[in-house]
mmCIF file with all atom_site columns, C-alpha atoms in Angstrom:
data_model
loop_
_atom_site.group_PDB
_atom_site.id
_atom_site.type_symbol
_atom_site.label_atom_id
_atom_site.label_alt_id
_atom_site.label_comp_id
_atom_site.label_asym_id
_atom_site.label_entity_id
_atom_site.label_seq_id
_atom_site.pdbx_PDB_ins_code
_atom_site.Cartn_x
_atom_site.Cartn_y
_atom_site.Cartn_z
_atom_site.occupancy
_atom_site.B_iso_or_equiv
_atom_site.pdbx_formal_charge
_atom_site.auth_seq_id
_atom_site.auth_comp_id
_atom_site.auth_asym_id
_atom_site.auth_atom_id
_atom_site.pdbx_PDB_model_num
ATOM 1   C CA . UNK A 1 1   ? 0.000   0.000  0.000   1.00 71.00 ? 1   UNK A CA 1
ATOM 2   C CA . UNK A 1 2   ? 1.270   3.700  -0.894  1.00 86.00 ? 2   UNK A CA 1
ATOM 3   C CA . UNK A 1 3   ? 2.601   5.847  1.913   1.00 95.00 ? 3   UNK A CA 1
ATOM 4   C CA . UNK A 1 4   ? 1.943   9.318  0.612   1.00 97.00 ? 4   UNK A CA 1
ATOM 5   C CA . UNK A 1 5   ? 4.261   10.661 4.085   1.00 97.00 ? 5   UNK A CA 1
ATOM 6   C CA . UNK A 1 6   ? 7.302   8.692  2.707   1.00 97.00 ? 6   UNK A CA 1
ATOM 7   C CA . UNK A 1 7   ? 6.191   9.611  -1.105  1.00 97.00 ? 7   UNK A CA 1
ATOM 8   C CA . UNK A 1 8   ? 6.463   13.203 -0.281  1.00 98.00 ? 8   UNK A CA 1
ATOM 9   C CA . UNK A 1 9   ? 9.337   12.921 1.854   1.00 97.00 ? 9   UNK A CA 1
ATOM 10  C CA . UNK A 1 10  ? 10.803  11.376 -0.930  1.00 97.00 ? 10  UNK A CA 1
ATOM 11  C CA . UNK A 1 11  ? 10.832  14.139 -3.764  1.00 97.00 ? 11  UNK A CA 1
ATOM 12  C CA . UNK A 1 12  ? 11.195  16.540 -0.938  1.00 97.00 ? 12  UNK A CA 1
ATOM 13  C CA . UNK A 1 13  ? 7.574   17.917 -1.394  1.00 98.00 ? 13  UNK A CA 1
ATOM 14  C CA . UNK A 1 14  ? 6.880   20.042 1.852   1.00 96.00 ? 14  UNK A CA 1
ATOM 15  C CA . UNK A 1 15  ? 3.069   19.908 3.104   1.00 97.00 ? 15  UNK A CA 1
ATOM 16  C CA . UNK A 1 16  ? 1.476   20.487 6.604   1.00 97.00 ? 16  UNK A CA 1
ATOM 17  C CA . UNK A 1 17  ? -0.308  18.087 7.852   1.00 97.00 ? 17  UNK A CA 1
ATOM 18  C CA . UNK A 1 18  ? -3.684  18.882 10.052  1.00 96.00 ? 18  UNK A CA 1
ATOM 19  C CA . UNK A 1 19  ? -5.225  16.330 11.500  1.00 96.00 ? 19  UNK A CA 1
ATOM 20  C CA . UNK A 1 20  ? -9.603  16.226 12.264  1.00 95.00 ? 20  UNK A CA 1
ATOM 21  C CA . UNK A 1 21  ? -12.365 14.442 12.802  1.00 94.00 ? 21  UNK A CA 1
ATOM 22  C CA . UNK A 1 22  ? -13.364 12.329 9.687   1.00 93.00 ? 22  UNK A CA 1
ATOM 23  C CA . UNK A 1 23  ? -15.073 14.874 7.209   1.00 91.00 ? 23  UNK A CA 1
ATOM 24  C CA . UNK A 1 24  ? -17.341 13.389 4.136   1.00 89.00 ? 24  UNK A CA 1
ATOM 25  C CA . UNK A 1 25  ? -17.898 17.152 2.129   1.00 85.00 ? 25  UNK A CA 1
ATOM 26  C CA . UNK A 1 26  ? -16.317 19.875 1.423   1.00 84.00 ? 26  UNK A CA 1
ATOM 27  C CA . UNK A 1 27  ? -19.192 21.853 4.575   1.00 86.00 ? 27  UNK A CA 1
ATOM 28  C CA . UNK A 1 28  ? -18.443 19.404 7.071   1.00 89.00 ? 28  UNK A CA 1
ATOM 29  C CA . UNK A 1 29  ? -14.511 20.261 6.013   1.00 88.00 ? 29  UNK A CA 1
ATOM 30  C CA . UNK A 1 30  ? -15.357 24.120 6.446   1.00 87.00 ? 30  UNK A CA 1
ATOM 31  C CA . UNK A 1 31  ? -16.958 23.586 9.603   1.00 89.00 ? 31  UNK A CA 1
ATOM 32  C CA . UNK A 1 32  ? -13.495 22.306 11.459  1.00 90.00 ? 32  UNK A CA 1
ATOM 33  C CA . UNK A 1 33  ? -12.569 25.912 10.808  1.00 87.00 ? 33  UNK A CA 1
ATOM 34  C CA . UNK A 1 34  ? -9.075  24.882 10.542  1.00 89.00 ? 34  UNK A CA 1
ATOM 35  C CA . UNK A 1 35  ? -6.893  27.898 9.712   1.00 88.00 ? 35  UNK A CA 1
ATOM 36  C CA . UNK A 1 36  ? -5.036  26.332 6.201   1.00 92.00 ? 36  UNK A CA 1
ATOM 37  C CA . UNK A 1 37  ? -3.602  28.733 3.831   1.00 92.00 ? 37  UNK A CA 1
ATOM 38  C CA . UNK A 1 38  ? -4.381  26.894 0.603   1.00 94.00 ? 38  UNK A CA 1
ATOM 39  C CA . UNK A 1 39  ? -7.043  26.969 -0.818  1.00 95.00 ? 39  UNK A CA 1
ATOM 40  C CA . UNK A 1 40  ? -10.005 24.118 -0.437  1.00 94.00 ? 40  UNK A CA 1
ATOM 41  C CA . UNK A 1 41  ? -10.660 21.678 -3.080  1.00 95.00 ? 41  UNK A CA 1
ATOM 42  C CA . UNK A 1 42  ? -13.700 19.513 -4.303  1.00 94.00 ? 42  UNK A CA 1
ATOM 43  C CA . UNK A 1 43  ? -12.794 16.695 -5.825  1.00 95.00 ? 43  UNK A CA 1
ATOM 44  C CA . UNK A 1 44  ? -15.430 14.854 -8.394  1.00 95.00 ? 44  UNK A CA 1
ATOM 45  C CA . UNK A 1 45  ? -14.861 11.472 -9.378  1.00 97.00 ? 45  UNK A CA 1
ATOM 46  C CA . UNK A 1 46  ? -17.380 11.219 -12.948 1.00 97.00 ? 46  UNK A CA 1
ATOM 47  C CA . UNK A 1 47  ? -17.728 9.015  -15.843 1.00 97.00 ? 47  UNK A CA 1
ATOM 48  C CA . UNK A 1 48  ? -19.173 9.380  -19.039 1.00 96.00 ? 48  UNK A CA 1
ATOM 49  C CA . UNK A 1 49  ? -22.593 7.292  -20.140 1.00 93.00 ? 49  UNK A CA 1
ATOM 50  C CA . UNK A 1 50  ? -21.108 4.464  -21.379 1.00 93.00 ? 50  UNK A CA 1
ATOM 51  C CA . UNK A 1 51  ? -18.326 4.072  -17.955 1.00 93.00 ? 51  UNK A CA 1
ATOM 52  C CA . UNK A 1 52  ? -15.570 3.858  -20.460 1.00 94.00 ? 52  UNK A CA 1
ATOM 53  C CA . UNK A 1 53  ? -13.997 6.964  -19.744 1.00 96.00 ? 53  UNK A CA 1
ATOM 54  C CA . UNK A 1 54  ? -13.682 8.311  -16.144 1.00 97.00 ? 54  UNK A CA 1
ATOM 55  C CA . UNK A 1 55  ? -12.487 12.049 -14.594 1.00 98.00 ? 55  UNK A CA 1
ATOM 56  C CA . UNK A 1 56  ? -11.147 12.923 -11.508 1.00 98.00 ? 56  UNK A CA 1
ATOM 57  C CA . UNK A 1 57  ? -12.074 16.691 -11.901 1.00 97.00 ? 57  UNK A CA 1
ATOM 58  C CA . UNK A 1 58  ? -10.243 19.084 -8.984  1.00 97.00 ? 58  UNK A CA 1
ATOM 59  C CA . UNK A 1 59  ? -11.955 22.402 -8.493  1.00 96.00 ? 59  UNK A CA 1
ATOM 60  C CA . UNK A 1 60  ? -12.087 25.411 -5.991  1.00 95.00 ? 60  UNK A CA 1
ATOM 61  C CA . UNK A 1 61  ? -14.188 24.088 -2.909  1.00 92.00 ? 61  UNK A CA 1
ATOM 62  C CA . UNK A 1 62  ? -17.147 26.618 -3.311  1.00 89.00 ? 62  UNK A CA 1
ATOM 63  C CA . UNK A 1 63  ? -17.603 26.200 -7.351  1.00 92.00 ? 63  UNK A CA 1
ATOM 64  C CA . UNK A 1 64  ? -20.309 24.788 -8.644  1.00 90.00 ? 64  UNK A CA 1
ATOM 65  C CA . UNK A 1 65  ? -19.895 22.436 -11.737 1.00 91.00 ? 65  UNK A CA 1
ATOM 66  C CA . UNK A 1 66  ? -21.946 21.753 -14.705 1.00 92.00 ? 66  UNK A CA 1
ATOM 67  C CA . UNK A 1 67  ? -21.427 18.336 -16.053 1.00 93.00 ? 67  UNK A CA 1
ATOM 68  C CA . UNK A 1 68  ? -23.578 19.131 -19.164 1.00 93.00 ? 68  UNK A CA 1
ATOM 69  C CA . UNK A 1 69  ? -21.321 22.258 -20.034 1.00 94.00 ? 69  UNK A CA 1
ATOM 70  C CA . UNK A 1 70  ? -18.268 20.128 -18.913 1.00 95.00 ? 70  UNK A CA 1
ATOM 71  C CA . UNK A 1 71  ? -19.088 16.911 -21.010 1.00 94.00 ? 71  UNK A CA 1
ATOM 72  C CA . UNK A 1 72  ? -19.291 19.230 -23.947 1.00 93.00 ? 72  UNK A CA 1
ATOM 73  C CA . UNK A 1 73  ? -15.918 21.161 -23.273 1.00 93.00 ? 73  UNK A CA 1
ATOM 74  C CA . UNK A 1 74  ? -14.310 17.044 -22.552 1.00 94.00 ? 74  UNK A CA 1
ATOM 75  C CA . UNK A 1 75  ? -15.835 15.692 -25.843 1.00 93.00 ? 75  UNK A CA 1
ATOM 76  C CA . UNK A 1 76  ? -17.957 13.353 -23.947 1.00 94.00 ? 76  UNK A CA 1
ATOM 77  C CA . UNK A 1 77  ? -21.244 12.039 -24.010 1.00 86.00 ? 77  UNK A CA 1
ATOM 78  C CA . UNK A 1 78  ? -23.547 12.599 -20.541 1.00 92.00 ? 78  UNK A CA 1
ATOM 79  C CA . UNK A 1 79  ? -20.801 13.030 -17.410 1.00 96.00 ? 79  UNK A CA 1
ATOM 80  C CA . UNK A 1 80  ? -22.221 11.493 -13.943 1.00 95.00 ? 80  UNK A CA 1
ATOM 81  C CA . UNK A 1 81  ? -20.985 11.113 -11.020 1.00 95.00 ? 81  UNK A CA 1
ATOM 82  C CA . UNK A 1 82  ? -19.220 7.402  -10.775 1.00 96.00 ? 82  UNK A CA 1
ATOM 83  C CA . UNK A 1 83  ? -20.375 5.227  -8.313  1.00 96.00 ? 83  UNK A CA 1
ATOM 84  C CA . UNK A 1 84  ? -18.046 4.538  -4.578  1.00 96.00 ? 84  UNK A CA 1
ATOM 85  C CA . UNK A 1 85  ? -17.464 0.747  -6.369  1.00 96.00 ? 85  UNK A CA 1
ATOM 86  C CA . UNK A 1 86  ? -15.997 2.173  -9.164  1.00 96.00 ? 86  UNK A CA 1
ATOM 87  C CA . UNK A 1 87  ? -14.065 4.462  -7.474  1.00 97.00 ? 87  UNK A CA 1
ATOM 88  C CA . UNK A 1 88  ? -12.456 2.248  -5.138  1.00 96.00 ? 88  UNK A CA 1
ATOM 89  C CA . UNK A 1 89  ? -11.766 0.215  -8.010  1.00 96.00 ? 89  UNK A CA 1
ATOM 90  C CA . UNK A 1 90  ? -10.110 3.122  -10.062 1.00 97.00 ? 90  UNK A CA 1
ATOM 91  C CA . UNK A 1 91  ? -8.427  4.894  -7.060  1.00 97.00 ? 91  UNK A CA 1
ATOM 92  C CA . UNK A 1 92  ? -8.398  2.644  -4.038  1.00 95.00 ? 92  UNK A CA 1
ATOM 93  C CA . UNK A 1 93  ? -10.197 5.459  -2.181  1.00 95.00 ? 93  UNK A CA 1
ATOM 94  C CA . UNK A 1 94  ? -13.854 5.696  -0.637  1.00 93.00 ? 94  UNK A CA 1
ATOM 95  C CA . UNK A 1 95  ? -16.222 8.740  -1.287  1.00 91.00 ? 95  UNK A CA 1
ATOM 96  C CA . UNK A 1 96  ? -15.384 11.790 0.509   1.00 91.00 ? 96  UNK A CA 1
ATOM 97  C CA . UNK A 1 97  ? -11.804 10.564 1.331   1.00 94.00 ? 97  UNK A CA 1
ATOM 98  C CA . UNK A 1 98  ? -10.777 11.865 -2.308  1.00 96.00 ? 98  UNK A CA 1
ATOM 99  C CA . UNK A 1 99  ? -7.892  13.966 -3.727  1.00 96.00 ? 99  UNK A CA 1
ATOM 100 C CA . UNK A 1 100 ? -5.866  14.890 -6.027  1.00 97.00 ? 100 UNK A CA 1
ATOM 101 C CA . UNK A 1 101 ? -3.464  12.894 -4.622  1.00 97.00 ? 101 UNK A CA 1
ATOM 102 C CA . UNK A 1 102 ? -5.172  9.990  -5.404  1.00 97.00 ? 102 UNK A CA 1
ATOM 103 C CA . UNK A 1 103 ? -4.756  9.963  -9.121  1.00 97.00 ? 103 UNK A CA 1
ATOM 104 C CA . UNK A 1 104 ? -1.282  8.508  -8.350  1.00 96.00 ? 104 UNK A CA 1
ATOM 105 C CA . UNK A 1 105 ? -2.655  5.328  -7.472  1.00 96.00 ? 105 UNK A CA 1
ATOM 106 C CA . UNK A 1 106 ? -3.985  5.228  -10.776 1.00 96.00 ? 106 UNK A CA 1
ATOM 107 C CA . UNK A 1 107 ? -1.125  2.212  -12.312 1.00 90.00 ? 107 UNK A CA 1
ATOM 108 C CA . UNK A 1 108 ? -2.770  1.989  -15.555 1.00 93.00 ? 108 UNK A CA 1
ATOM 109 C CA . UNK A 1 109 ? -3.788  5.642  -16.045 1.00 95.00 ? 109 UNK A CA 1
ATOM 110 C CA . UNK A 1 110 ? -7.229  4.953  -17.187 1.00 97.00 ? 110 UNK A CA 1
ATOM 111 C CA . UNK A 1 111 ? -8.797  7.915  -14.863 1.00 98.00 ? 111 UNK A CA 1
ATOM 112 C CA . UNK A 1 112 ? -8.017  11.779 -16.919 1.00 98.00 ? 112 UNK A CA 1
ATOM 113 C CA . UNK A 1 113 ? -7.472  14.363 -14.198 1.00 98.00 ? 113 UNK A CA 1
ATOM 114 C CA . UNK A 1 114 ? -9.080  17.229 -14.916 1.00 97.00 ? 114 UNK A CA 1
ATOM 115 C CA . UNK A 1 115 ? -8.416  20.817 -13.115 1.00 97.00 ? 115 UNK A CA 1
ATOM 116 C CA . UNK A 1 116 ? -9.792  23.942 -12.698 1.00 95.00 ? 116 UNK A CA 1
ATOM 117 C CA . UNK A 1 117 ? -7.090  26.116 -14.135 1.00 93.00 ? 117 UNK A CA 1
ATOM 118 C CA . UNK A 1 118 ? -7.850  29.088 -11.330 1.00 95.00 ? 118 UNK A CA 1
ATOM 119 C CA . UNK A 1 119 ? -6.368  26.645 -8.359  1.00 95.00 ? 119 UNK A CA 1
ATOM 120 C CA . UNK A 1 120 ? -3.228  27.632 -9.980  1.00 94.00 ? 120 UNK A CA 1
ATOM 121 C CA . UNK A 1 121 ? -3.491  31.469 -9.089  1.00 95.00 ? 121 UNK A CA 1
ATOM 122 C CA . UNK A 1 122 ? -3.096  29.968 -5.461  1.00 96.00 ? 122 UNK A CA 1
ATOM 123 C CA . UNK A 1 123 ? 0.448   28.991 -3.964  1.00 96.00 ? 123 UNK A CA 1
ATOM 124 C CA . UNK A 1 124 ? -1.170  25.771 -2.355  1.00 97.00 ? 124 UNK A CA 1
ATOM 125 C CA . UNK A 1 125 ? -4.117  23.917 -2.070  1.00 96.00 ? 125 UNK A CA 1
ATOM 126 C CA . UNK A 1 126 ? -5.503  21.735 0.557   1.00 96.00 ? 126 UNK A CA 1
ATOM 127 C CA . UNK A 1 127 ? -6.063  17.677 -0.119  1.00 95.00 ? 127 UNK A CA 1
ATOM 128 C CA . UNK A 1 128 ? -6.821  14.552 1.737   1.00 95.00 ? 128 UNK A CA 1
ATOM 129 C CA . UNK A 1 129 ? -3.624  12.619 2.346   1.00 96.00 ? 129 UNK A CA 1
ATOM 130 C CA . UNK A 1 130 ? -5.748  9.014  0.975   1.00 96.00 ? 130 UNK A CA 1
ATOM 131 C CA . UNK A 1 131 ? -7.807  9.547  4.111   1.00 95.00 ? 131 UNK A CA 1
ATOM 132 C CA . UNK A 1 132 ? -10.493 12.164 5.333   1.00 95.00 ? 132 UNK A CA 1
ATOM 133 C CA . UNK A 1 133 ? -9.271  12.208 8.923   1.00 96.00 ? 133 UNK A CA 1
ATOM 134 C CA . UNK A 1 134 ? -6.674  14.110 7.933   1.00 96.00 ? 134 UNK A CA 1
ATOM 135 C CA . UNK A 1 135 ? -5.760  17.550 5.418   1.00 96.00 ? 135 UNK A CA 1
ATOM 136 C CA . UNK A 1 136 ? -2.362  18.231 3.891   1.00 97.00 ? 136 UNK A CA 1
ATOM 137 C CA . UNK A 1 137 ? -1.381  21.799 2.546   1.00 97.00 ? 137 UNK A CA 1
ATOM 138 C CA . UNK A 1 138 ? 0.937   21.498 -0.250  1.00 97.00 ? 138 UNK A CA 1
ATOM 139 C CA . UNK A 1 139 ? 1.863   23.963 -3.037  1.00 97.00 ? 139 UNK A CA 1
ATOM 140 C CA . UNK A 1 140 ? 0.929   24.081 -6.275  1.00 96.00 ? 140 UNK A CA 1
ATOM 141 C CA . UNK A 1 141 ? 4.295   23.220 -7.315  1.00 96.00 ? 141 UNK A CA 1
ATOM 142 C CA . UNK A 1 142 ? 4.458   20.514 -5.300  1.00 97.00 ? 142 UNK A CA 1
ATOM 143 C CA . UNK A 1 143 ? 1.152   18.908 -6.892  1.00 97.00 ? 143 UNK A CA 1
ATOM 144 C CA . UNK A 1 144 ? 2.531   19.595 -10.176 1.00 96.00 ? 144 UNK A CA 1
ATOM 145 C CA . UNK A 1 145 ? 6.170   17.642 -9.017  1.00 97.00 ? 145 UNK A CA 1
ATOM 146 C CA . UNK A 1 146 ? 3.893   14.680 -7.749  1.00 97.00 ? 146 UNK A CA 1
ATOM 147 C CA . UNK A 1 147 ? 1.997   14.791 -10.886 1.00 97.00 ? 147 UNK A CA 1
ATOM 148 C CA . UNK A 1 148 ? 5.222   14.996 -12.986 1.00 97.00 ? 148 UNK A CA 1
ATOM 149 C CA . UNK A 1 149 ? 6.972   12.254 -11.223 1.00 97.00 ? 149 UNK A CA 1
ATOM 150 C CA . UNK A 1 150 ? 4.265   9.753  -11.585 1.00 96.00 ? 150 UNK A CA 1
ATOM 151 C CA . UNK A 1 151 ? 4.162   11.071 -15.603 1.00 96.00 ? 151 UNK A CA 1
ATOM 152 C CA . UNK A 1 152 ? 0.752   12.212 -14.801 1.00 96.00 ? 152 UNK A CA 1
ATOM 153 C CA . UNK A 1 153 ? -0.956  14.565 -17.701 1.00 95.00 ? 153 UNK A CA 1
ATOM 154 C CA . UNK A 1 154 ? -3.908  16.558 -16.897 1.00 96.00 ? 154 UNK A CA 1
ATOM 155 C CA . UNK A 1 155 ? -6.437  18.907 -19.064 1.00 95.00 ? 155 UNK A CA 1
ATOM 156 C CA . UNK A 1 156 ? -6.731  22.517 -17.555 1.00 94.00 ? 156 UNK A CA 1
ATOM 157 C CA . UNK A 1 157 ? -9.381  24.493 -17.595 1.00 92.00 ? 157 UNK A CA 1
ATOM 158 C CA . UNK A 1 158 ? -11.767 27.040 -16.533 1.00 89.00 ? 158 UNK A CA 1
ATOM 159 C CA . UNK A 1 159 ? -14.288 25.485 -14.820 1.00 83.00 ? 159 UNK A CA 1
#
């Protein structure tokens, strides 16, 4: 199983850890009133009608999305949100537990990340270190090392 502590510590990523009470939504999350710098994410695990394609789609905490504008803008027929089976088959990771950091768990790279291209006007952003009892803060930069390292591509864009 993945260590995402030893991972970072590895490529000398810097995050802070904070650790909570188990949070399931992005209000419950808010409602710790931790103090974090970066910013809060929501993090959408969707497929398109047929389940052949799936999206991990990472977005500022408070925006709203519409899958019929953003199935147009991906090329893709219907988005919906996946079901928990699905993604703990995709990501090993259970609803509300989800984050960007989970795409790297993704060996045969058959989920497309997909992020809101205004997170990056941010210096860091907060995510669930592969469990909700716990949120890291970790720069932008230091995403886009992880992402890098693991050869992870991603579509930007304005969500």
């Amino acid at each position: 199983m993945m260590n995402i502590y030893n991972i970072l510590d590895e490529l000398s990523i810097d995050y802070k850890k904070y650790d909570h009470p188990a949070v399931f939504n992005c209000e419950q999350a808010h409602l710790l009133g931790l103090n974090i710098e970066g910013v809060a994410t929501k993090n959408l695990f969707i497929k398109d009608r047929k389940g052949s394609r799936h999206f991990l789609v990472v977005v500022i905490a408070d925006k709203s999305i519409d899958l019929k504008s953003l199935s147009q803008r991906l090329g893709v027929t219907s988005l919906s949100f996946a079901s928990p089976r699905r993604l703990e088959k995709y990501l090993g990771i259970t609803p509300g537990a989800v984050s960007i950091l989970d795409i790297i768990k993704d060996k045969n790279n058959e989920v497309e990340l997909v992020i809101d291209n205004t997170i990056f006007n941010y210096s860091s952003l907060q995510c669930h270190p592969f469990t909700n009892t716990a949120t890291l803060d970790i720069t932008v930069n230091g995403v886009q090392q992880l992402l890098a390292h693991y050869q992870r591509q991603y579509i930007e864009i304005l969500l």
